Amino acid sequence: MIDIQILRDNPERVRQGIALKKFNCDLDAILALDVERRQKVLESETLRAEQKVASQAMVALDKGTPEFQAKLEAMQALATRVKALEAETKAVEARWEALLLTIPNVPHASVPLGKDETENQVFKTWGNMDVISPHARPHFDIPNFEKWIDFARGVKVTGAGFPFYIGPMARLVRGLLNLFLDEAASNGYTEMLSPHLVNAASGTATGQLPDKEGQMYFANGDELYLIPTAEVPVTNFFRDEIFEEKDLPLKRCGYTPCFRREAGSWGAHVRGLNRLHQFDKVELVKWTHPDHSFAELESLREDAERILQKLELPYRVLLMCTKDIGFAHSKQYDLEVWAGGQKRWLEVSSCSNFTDFQARRAGIRFRPQAGGKVQPVHTLNGSALAIPRVLAAILENNVEADGRVKIPTILQPFFGGAYLE
RNA sequence: GGAGAGGUGGCAGAGUGGCCGAAUGUGCCUGACUCGAAAUCAGGUGUACCGUAAGGUACCGAGGGUUCGAAUCCCUCCCUCUCCGCCA
């Protein structure tokens, strides 16, 4: 949620910030409603104060006396007005808040301007794409792929995009998760195992609602959403809580399956592991002091990058341009791994600073050490990493002539072998 | 799922229609005493919104209702505990 004070004081700044993103909203309507709201609140509270004073005066009177009866009648009229006015105020506040929730975060000054994804900047590239094995081929074309990952039976049991991982492949996924979690722990992130379903309040706090309502699976009978990322339950862990400044930054990580409807996004380039409705991911989350959040974003990105380096997978880092960063995001890096078989970059991580946007919605604040008002923290998160595309890159880049897949050295103890065969 | 009890400030806990944003205890902060600490004493100690300010308003699980007036009465929902049932 945007700071309403900034919107009031400097609507042009917000307007320009939003114009750089791919979202639309009617700021003028919100500002008009803001004026109306404050006026209604003032009227309501003034009348309410009047009622309280008058009501207090009645305490002194004996019930049933003519004076009491006379006052009572006047008070009834006042109560009717108070009630009507409060109902109006409540209605205006509800509309005001609903509109406010539709305003996206504004991009940080360091985010490059751009009209679409072609203007994302390559922030850095790591590893050598040219040394990829001559046997490299798309993961869905390697000899044992269908034996290891069963899409057909996934379709039978659930639907497209819900594969089974079989035997050594299942163990490889588990090994990757353990590697990722151990790596996060060694970087100071406390592991959490979270719920996989969340309520609407949680979805709203992190910004999935109302923005991405249609992208989440919804458990109708219980009004719960299947999480699209661990970001939602993990960030909401501290919803409506106040930290002491000395406790910041806080770092947590969590493995969860992620459920995404991906409505409307199917087409070319989604074969095999490239895009799934359910996938496994380890997510890093930070709660920081506002002054340090952008530095913390850099170290968060490095924490994610280090895993790809250890897996010896070539990758690049994109600094996302204004039009391509998400609704709640202030600044965002995407990590893309090189899939040498498909010869394309696959997004395996998105590391973002949400500044105070989620924290305002979620009511996550801190008490400054020097005293003064409590204020929102900054929240950040990043994948480290999403499994299927990392898996795809390992399969594609490391497949040998005989169809066996060489397991990266760092991963071997987690997998329990040197080859997937 | 059934029956019962309950949800009040950081925590414990009183309050069953007005004198209650809320006793009391405890924790925490500040000061006094002390060489220092403990003990003791005194003061302070929630969040949000409206207002330039003075100040005002709201919040006793959530939402609605009754009433001149609701922490307190009524309704719905959520949650916790106890017992029973079911169950990995």
Coordinates of C-alpha atoms (C1' of nucleotides) in Angstrom, one line a residue:
Chain A
M1 CA 0.0 0.0 0.0
I2 CA 1.2 3.4 -1.0
D3 CA 1.8 5.9 1.8
I4 CA -1.3 8.1 1.6
Q5 CA 0.6 11.0 2.9
I6 CA 2.9 10.9 -0.1
L7 CA 0.0 10.6 -2.4
R8 CA -1.6 13.7 -0.9
D9 CA 1.6 15.7 -0.8
N10 CA 3.0 14.8 -4.1
P11 CA 0.4 13.1 -6.4
E12 CA 2.5 13.8 -9.5
R13 CA 5.4 11.8 -8.2
V14 CA 3.1 8.8 -7.6
R15 CA 1.4 9.4 -11.0
Q16 CA 4.7 9.4 -12.8
G17 CA 5.9 6.3 -10.9
I18 CA 2.9 4.3 -11.8
A19 CA 2.9 5.5 -15.4
L20 CA 6.3 3.8 -15.7
K21 CA 4.8 0.5 -14.7
K22 CA 2.3 -1.6 -16.6
F23 CA -0.5 -0.9 -14.2
N24 CA -3.4 1.6 -14.4
C25 CA -5.3 3.3 -11.6
D26 CA -7.4 6.4 -11.1
L27 CA -5.4 8.5 -8.7
D28 CA -7.8 11.5 -9.1
A29 CA -10.7 9.4 -8.0
I30 CA -8.7 8.2 -4.9
L31 CA -7.7 11.8 -4.0
A32 CA -11.3 13.0 -4.4
L33 CA -12.4 10.1 -2.2
D34 CA -9.7 10.9 0.3
V35 CA -11.0 14.5 0.7
E36 CA -14.5 13.1 1.1
R37 CA -13.4 10.6 3.6
R38 CA -11.7 13.1 5.8
Q39 CA -14.7 15.3 5.8
K40 CA -17.0 12.5 6.7
V41 CA -14.7 11.4 9.5
L42 CA -14.6 14.9 10.9
E43 CA -18.4 15.2 10.8
S44 CA -18.9 11.8 12.3
E45 CA -16.5 12.4 15.1
T46 CA -17.7 15.8 15.9
L47 CA -21.3 14.6 16.2
R48 CA -20.2 11.6 18.2
A49 CA -18.3 13.8 20.6
E50 CA -21.5 15.9 21.0
Q51 CA -23.5 12.7 21.7
K52 CA -21.0 11.6 24.3
V53 CA -21.1 14.8 26.2
A54 CA -24.9 14.9 26.2
S55 CA -25.1 11.3 27.2
Q56 CA -22.8 12.0 30.1
A57 CA -25.1 14.7 31.3
M58 CA -27.9 12.2 31.5
V59 CA -26.1 10.2 34.1
A60 CA -26.8 12.9 36.6
L61 CA -30.5 12.9 36.0
D62 CA -32.9 10.5 37.6
K63 CA -34.5 8.1 35.2
G64 CA -38.2 8.8 34.7
T65 CA -38.1 12.5 35.6
P66 CA -39.6 14.9 33.1
E67 CA -36.2 16.4 32.4
F68 CA -34.8 12.9 31.6
Q69 CA -37.7 12.2 29.3
A70 CA -37.3 15.5 27.5
K71 CA -33.6 14.9 27.0
L72 CA -34.2 11.3 25.9
E73 CA -36.3 12.4 23.0
A74 CA -33.7 14.9 21.8
M75 CA -31.0 12.2 22.2
Q76 CA -33.0 9.8 20.1
A77 CA -32.9 12.2 17.2
L78 CA -29.2 12.7 17.6
A79 CA -28.5 9.0 17.8
T80 CA -30.3 8.5 14.5
R81 CA -28.1 11.1 12.8
V82 CA -24.9 9.7 14.3
K83 CA -25.9 6.2 13.1
A84 CA -26.6 7.4 9.6
L85 CA -23.4 9.5 9.4
E86 CA -21.3 6.7 10.7
A87 CA -22.7 4.3 8.1
E88 CA -21.9 6.8 5.3
T89 CA -18.4 7.3 6.7
K90 CA -17.8 3.5 6.8
A91 CA -19.0 3.1 3.2
V92 CA -16.6 5.9 2.0
E93 CA -13.7 4.4 4.0
A94 CA -14.3 1.0 2.5
R95 CA -14.3 2.4 -1.0
W96 CA -11.2 4.4 -0.2
E97 CA -9.3 1.5 1.1
A98 CA -10.4 -0.8 -1.8
L99 CA -9.1 1.8 -4.3
L100 CA -5.9 2.3 -2.3
L101 CA -5.2 -1.4 -2.6
T102 CA -5.2 -1.2 -6.3
I103 CA -2.3 1.4 -6.4
P104 CA 1.0 -0.4 -7.2
N105 CA 4.3 0.4 -5.6
V106 CA 6.4 3.0 -7.4
P107 CA 9.8 2.0 -9.0
H108 CA 13.0 3.1 -7.3
A109 CA 15.1 5.7 -8.9
S110 CA 17.8 3.1 -9.7
V111 CA 15.4 1.1 -11.9
P112 CA 16.1 1.6 -15.6
L113 CA 13.3 3.1 -17.6
G114 CA 11.8 0.8 -20.2
K115 CA 8.7 0.2 -22.2
D116 CA 8.7 -3.6 -22.1
E117 CA 10.9 -6.7 -21.3
T118 CA 13.3 -5.9 -24.1
E119 CA 14.6 -3.0 -22.1
N120 CA 15.6 -5.0 -19.0
Q121 CA 19.3 -4.6 -18.5
V122 CA 21.8 -7.4 -18.3
F123 CA 23.3 -6.6 -14.9
K124 CA 25.9 -9.3 -15.1
T125 CA 26.7 -12.6 -16.7
W126 CA 28.5 -15.5 -15.0
G127 CA 30.0 -18.7 -16.4
N128 CA 30.8 -19.8 -19.9
M129 CA 28.0 -20.8 -22.2
D130 CA 30.5 -22.1 -24.8
V131 CA 31.9 -24.9 -22.7
I132 CA 28.5 -26.6 -22.5
S133 CA 28.7 -30.2 -23.6
P134 CA 28.3 -31.0 -27.3
H135 CA 25.8 -33.5 -26.3
A136 CA 23.5 -30.9 -24.8
R137 CA 19.9 -31.1 -25.9
P138 CA 16.6 -29.9 -24.6
H139 CA 15.8 -31.7 -21.4
F140 CA 12.5 -33.1 -22.7
D141 CA 14.6 -34.8 -25.5
I142 CA 17.1 -36.6 -23.3
P143 CA 16.7 -40.4 -23.5
N144 CA 15.2 -41.2 -20.1
F145 CA 13.3 -38.0 -19.6
E146 CA 9.8 -39.6 -19.7
K147 CA 10.9 -42.4 -17.4
W148 CA 12.1 -39.9 -14.9
I149 CA 9.4 -37.3 -15.1
D150 CA 6.0 -38.6 -16.0
F151 CA 3.8 -35.9 -17.4
A152 CA 1.2 -38.3 -19.0
R153 CA 0.3 -39.9 -15.7
G154 CA 0.3 -36.4 -14.1
V155 CA -2.4 -35.4 -16.6
K156 CA -4.4 -38.5 -15.7
V157 CA -4.2 -37.9 -12.0
T158 CA -4.5 -34.2 -12.0
G159 CA -4.0 -32.3 -15.2
A160 CA -1.4 -30.7 -17.5
G161 CA 1.5 -29.1 -15.6
F162 CA 1.5 -31.5 -12.6
P163 CA 4.2 -34.1 -13.4
F164 CA 5.4 -37.0 -11.2
Y165 CA 9.2 -37.2 -10.6
I166 CA 10.2 -40.9 -10.4
G167 CA 13.0 -42.7 -8.7
P168 CA 16.4 -41.0 -9.0
M169 CA 14.8 -37.9 -10.3
A170 CA 12.6 -37.6 -7.2
R171 CA 15.8 -38.0 -5.2
L172 CA 17.5 -35.4 -7.3
V173 CA 14.7 -32.9 -6.6
R174 CA 15.0 -33.7 -2.9
G175 CA 18.7 -33.2 -3.0
L176 CA 18.4 -29.8 -4.7
L177 CA 16.0 -28.7 -2.0
N178 CA 18.3 -29.8 0.7
L179 CA 21.3 -28.1 -0.9
F180 CA 19.3 -24.9 -1.3
L181 CA 18.0 -24.9 2.3
D182 CA 21.5 -25.7 3.7
E183 CA 22.9 -22.9 1.6
A184 CA 20.3 -20.5 3.0
A185 CA 20.9 -21.6 6.5
S186 CA 24.7 -20.9 6.1
N187 CA 23.8 -17.4 4.9
G188 CA 21.9 -16.7 8.1
Y189 CA 18.3 -17.5 7.0
T190 CA 16.2 -19.3 9.6
E191 CA 14.3 -22.2 8.0
M192 CA 10.5 -22.3 8.2
L193 CA 8.1 -24.9 7.1
S194 CA 4.9 -23.0 6.4
P195 CA 1.3 -23.6 5.6
H196 CA 0.6 -24.1 1.9
L197 CA -2.8 -22.5 2.0
V198 CA -3.4 -18.9 3.1
N199 CA -6.4 -16.7 3.7
A200 CA -7.4 -13.6 1.8
A201 CA -5.9 -11.3 4.4
S202 CA -2.5 -12.8 3.8
G203 CA -2.9 -12.6 0.0
T204 CA -3.8 -9.0 0.3
A205 CA -0.9 -8.1 2.6
T206 CA 1.8 -9.3 0.2
G207 CA 0.0 -7.9 -2.8
Q208 CA -1.3 -11.0 -4.7
L209 CA -4.8 -9.8 -4.0
P210 CA -6.5 -8.1 -5.6
D211 CA -3.8 -7.9 -8.3
K212 CA -3.4 -11.6 -9.1
E213 CA -6.6 -13.1 -7.9
G214 CA -7.0 -15.2 -11.1
Q215 CA -3.5 -16.6 -10.8
M216 CA -4.1 -18.5 -7.6
Y217 CA -5.9 -21.7 -7.0
F218 CA -8.8 -21.3 -4.6
A219 CA -10.2 -23.8 -2.2
N220 CA -13.8 -22.8 -2.4
G221 CA -15.4 -24.5 0.6
D222 CA -12.9 -23.0 2.9
E223 CA -12.1 -19.7 1.3
L224 CA -8.3 -20.4 1.2
Y225 CA -5.8 -19.8 -1.6
L226 CA -3.1 -22.3 -2.5
I227 CA 0.2 -20.4 -2.2
P228 CA 1.9 -19.2 -5.4
T229 CA 5.1 -18.8 -3.5
A230 CA 6.4 -19.2 0.1
E231 CA 6.7 -15.4 0.1
V232 CA 3.0 -15.2 1.1
P233 CA 3.0 -17.4 4.3
V234 CA 6.5 -16.5 5.3
T235 CA 6.1 -12.7 5.0
N236 CA 2.7 -12.9 6.7
F237 CA 4.2 -14.7 9.6
F238 CA 4.9 -11.3 11.2
R239 CA 1.7 -9.6 10.0
D240 CA 0.4 -7.0 12.5
E241 CA 3.5 -7.2 14.6
I242 CA 6.0 -4.5 15.7
F243 CA 9.7 -5.3 15.9
E244 CA 12.4 -3.5 17.9
E245 CA 14.9 -1.8 15.7
K246 CA 17.7 -3.9 17.1
D247 CA 16.0 -7.0 15.8
L248 CA 16.4 -5.9 12.2
P249 CA 17.2 -7.3 9.7
L250 CA 15.4 -10.6 10.1
K251 CA 16.1 -13.3 7.6
R252 CA 14.0 -16.4 7.0
C253 CA 13.8 -19.0 4.4
G254 CA 11.3 -21.7 3.5
Y255 CA 10.7 -24.6 1.1
T256 CA 7.2 -24.9 -0.3
P257 CA 5.5 -26.3 -3.4
C258 CA 4.1 -23.4 -5.4
F259 CA 0.8 -23.5 -7.2
R260 CA 0.1 -21.2 -10.1
R261 CA -2.8 -21.3 -12.5
E262 CA -0.7 -19.5 -15.2
A263 CA -4.0 -18.7 -16.9
G264 CA -3.5 -17.4 -20.3
S265 CA 0.3 -17.8 -20.4
W266 CA 0.5 -21.2 -22.2
G267 CA 1.8 -21.4 -25.7
A268 CA 5.3 -21.8 -27.2
H269 CA 8.3 -22.4 -24.9
V270 CA 6.4 -24.1 -22.2
R271 CA 7.3 -27.7 -22.9
G272 CA 8.7 -30.0 -20.3
L273 CA 9.8 -28.3 -17.1
N274 CA 9.7 -24.8 -18.5
R275 CA 6.4 -23.9 -17.0
L276 CA 4.4 -26.0 -14.4
H277 CA 1.3 -25.5 -12.4
Q278 CA 3.0 -26.9 -9.3
F279 CA 6.7 -26.6 -8.6
D280 CA 9.1 -26.7 -5.6
K281 CA 11.0 -23.6 -4.5
V282 CA 13.1 -22.3 -1.7
E283 CA 12.3 -18.7 -0.9
L284 CA 14.4 -16.2 1.0
V285 CA 12.6 -13.4 2.9
K286 CA 14.0 -10.4 4.7
W287 CA 12.5 -7.7 7.0
T288 CA 14.8 -4.7 7.1
H289 CA 15.3 -1.1 8.3
P290 CA 14.2 1.2 5.5
D291 CA 17.7 2.7 5.3
H292 CA 19.3 -0.6 4.5
S293 CA 16.8 -2.3 2.2
F294 CA 18.6 -1.6 -1.1
A295 CA 21.9 -2.9 0.2
E296 CA 20.1 -5.9 1.6
L297 CA 18.6 -6.5 -1.9
E298 CA 22.2 -6.8 -3.3
S299 CA 23.2 -9.3 -0.7
L300 CA 20.0 -11.2 -1.2
R301 CA 20.7 -11.5 -4.9
E302 CA 24.2 -12.6 -4.2
D303 CA 22.9 -15.3 -1.9
A304 CA 20.8 -16.6 -4.7
E305 CA 23.6 -16.3 -7.3
R306 CA 26.0 -18.2 -5.2
I307 CA 23.9 -21.4 -5.6
L308 CA 24.1 -21.2 -9.4
Q309 CA 27.9 -20.7 -9.2
K310 CA 28.2 -23.7 -6.9
L311 CA 26.2 -25.8 -9.3
E312 CA 28.5 -24.5 -12.1
L313 CA 25.5 -23.3 -14.2
P314 CA 26.1 -20.3 -16.4
Y315 CA 23.6 -17.5 -15.6
R316 CA 22.9 -13.9 -16.1
V317 CA 21.3 -11.3 -13.9
L318 CA 18.7 -8.9 -15.3
L319 CA 17.9 -5.6 -13.7
M320 CA 14.2 -5.4 -14.6
C321 CA 13.0 -2.2 -16.2
T322 CA 10.2 0.0 -14.9
K323 CA 7.5 -1.6 -17.2
D324 CA 8.5 -5.2 -16.2
I325 CA 8.6 -5.1 -12.4
G326 CA 5.7 -6.5 -10.5
F327 CA 2.8 -4.7 -8.8
A328 CA 4.3 -4.6 -5.3
H329 CA 7.9 -4.3 -6.4
S330 CA 10.2 -1.2 -6.1
K331 CA 13.2 -2.9 -7.6
Q332 CA 13.7 -6.4 -9.0
Y333 CA 16.5 -8.6 -10.3
D334 CA 15.8 -11.8 -12.2
L335 CA 18.3 -14.6 -12.4
E336 CA 18.2 -16.6 -15.6
V337 CA 20.1 -19.9 -16.0
W338 CA 21.5 -20.9 -19.3
A339 CA 19.7 -24.0 -20.7
G340 CA 22.3 -25.2 -23.2
G341 CA 20.0 -27.7 -24.9
Q342 CA 17.1 -25.3 -25.7
K343 CA 19.8 -22.6 -26.0
R344 CA 17.7 -20.1 -24.0
W345 CA 17.7 -18.4 -20.7
L346 CA 15.3 -19.7 -18.1
E347 CA 14.2 -17.6 -15.1
V348 CA 15.0 -19.3 -11.9
S349 CA 14.9 -16.5 -9.4
S350 CA 13.4 -13.1 -8.9
C351 CA 14.9 -11.0 -6.1
S352 CA 12.9 -7.9 -5.1
N353 CA 12.7 -5.1 -2.7
F354 CA 9.1 -4.2 -1.9
T355 CA 10.1 -1.2 0.3
D356 CA 7.3 -0.4 2.7
F357 CA 4.6 -1.5 0.3
Q358 CA 3.9 -4.9 1.7
A359 CA 4.7 -3.8 5.2
R360 CA 2.0 -1.1 5.1
R361 CA -0.6 -3.6 3.9
A362 CA 0.6 -6.2 6.4
G363 CA 1.1 -3.8 9.4
I364 CA 4.7 -5.0 9.9
R365 CA 6.5 -2.2 11.7
F366 CA 9.4 -1.4 13.9
R367 CA 10.0 0.8 16.9
P368 CA 12.9 3.2 16.3
Q369 CA 15.7 2.9 18.8
A370 CA 16.0 6.6 19.2
G371 CA 12.2 6.9 19.9
G372 CA 9.5 8.3 17.9
K373 CA 6.7 6.8 15.9
V374 CA 6.6 3.2 14.9
Q375 CA 7.1 2.9 11.1
P376 CA 6.8 0.2 8.4
V377 CA 9.8 -2.0 7.8
H378 CA 10.9 -2.9 4.3
T379 CA 10.3 -6.4 3.1
L380 CA 12.4 -8.3 0.5
N381 CA 12.3 -11.7 -1.0
G382 CA 13.9 -13.8 -3.6
S383 CA 13.8 -17.4 -4.9
A384 CA 16.9 -19.4 -4.1
L385 CA 15.9 -21.2 -6.1
A386 CA 13.0 -22.6 -8.1
I387 CA 13.6 -26.2 -8.8
P388 CA 12.3 -27.2 -12.2
R389 CA 14.3 -24.9 -14.4
V390 CA 17.4 -25.4 -12.5
L391 CA 16.8 -29.1 -13.0
A392 CA 16.2 -28.5 -16.7
A393 CA 19.5 -26.7 -17.0
I394 CA 21.4 -29.4 -15.1
L395 CA 19.8 -32.1 -17.4
E396 CA 20.5 -30.1 -20.6
N397 CA 24.0 -28.9 -19.8
N398 CA 25.3 -32.1 -18.3
V399 CA 23.8 -34.8 -20.4
E400 CA 26.5 -37.1 -21.8
A401 CA 26.6 -39.1 -25.1
D402 CA 25.1 -42.2 -23.5
G403 CA 22.2 -40.3 -22.0
R404 CA 23.5 -40.3 -18.4
V405 CA 23.5 -36.9 -16.6
K406 CA 26.6 -35.8 -14.7
I407 CA 25.5 -34.4 -11.3
P408 CA 27.3 -31.2 -10.3
T409 CA 30.0 -31.9 -7.7
I410 CA 28.4 -29.9 -4.9
L411 CA 25.1 -31.7 -5.4
Q412 CA 26.5 -35.2 -5.4
P413 CA 26.4 -35.8 -1.7
F414 CA 22.9 -34.5 -1.6
F415 CA 21.9 -36.8 -4.5
G416 CA 23.9 -39.8 -3.5
G417 CA 25.8 -40.4 -6.7
A418 CA 27.8 -38.8 -9.5
Y419 CA 25.4 -39.7 -12.3
L420 CA 21.7 -39.7 -12.9
E421 CA 21.2 -42.9 -14.8
Chain B
rG1 C1' -18.3 -33.5 13.7
rG2 C1' -21.1 -33.3 18.9
rA3 C1' -21.4 -31.1 24.1
rG4 C1' -19.5 -27.5 27.4
rA5 C1' -16.3 -23.3 28.9
rG6 C1' -13.9 -19.1 27.3
rG7 C1' -11.4 -14.9 24.1
rU8 C1' -10.0 -7.8 28.0
rG9 C1' -3.5 -3.9 27.6
rG10 C1' 3.8 -7.0 26.8
rC11 C1' 2.0 -11.0 30.3
rA12 C1' -1.5 -12.5 34.3
rG13 C1' -6.2 -10.9 35.6
rA14 C1' -10.8 -7.8 37.5
rG15 C1' -14.9 -5.7 35.4
rU16 C1' -22.0 -8.1 33.5
rG17 C1' -25.4 -1.2 30.9
rG18 C1' -23.2 5.2 32.2
rC19 C1' -18.3 7.3 37.2
rC20 C1' -14.2 2.1 32.0
rG21 C1' -9.2 3.0 27.3
rA22 C1' -10.3 -0.1 31.3
rA23 C1' -8.9 -1.9 38.7
rU24 C1' -4.9 -4.8 40.5
rG25 C1' -0.5 -7.6 40.0
rU26 C1' 3.7 -8.3 37.0
rG27 C1' 7.1 -6.9 33.2
rC28 C1' 9.6 -2.8 30.9
rC29 C1' 11.6 2.6 31.0
rU30 C1' 13.0 7.0 33.9
rG31 C1' 14.2 9.2 38.6
rA32 C1' 15.4 8.9 44.0
rC33 C1' 18.1 6.0 47.7
rU34 C1' 23.2 3.1 47.0
rC35 C1' 30.3 2.9 45.9
rG36 C1' 27.3 -0.4 42.7
rA37 C1' 23.4 -3.9 42.7
rA38 C1' 19.1 -5.9 45.1
rA39 C1' 15.0 -4.2 47.9
rU40 C1' 12.0 0.1 48.5
rC41 C1' 9.7 4.7 46.9
rA42 C1' 7.9 8.2 42.9
rG43 C1' 6.6 8.9 37.9
rG44 C1' 6.0 6.9 33.0
rU45 C1' 4.7 2.8 29.8
rG46 C1' -0.7 0.6 23.3
rU47 C1' -2.2 1.4 18.1
rA48 C1' -4.7 4.0 14.4
rC49 C1' -7.4 7.9 12.3
rC50 C1' -9.1 13.3 12.1
rG51 C1' -7.1 18.2 13.4
rU52 C1' -1.8 23.6 12.0
rA53 C1' -2.7 23.0 17.1
rA54 C1' -5.5 22.6 21.5
rG55 C1' -7.9 18.6 21.2
rG56 C1' -11.2 14.8 19.3
rU57 C1' -12.6 9.8 17.7
rA58 C1' -12.1 4.6 17.4
rC59 C1' -10.2 -0.1 19.2
rC60 C1' -11.9 -5.2 25.3
rG61 C1' -11.5 -11.9 19.0
rA62 C1' -14.3 -10.1 14.0
rG63 C1' -18.8 -8.3 11.9
rG64 C1' -23.8 -6.8 12.7
rG65 C1' -28.0 -5.5 16.1
rU66 C1' -30.6 -3.4 20.7
rU67 C1' -30.1 1.3 23.6
rC68 C1' -30.0 8.3 24.8
rG69 C1' -25.5 5.3 26.3
rA70 C1' -22.3 -1.3 25.2
rA71 C1' -16.0 -4.5 27.3
rU72 C1' -20.9 -5.6 29.6
rC73 C1' -27.3 -7.5 26.5
rC74 C1' -28.7 -10.1 21.5
rC75 C1' -27.3 -12.5 16.6
rU76 C1' -23.7 -14.5 13.1
rC77 C1' -18.7 -15.9 12.3
rC78 C1' -13.6 -16.9 13.7
rC79 C1' -10.3 -18.8 17.3
rU80 C1' -8.6 -21.3 22.0
rC81 C1' -9.4 -24.9 26.0
rU82 C1' -12.0 -29.5 28.2
rC83 C1' -14.7 -34.0 27.2
rC84 C1' -16.6 -37.3 23.3
rG85 C1' -16.3 -39.0 18.2
rC86 C1' -13.1 -39.5 13.9
rC87 C1' -8.2 -39.7 12.2
rA88 C1' -2.0 -39.5 9.6

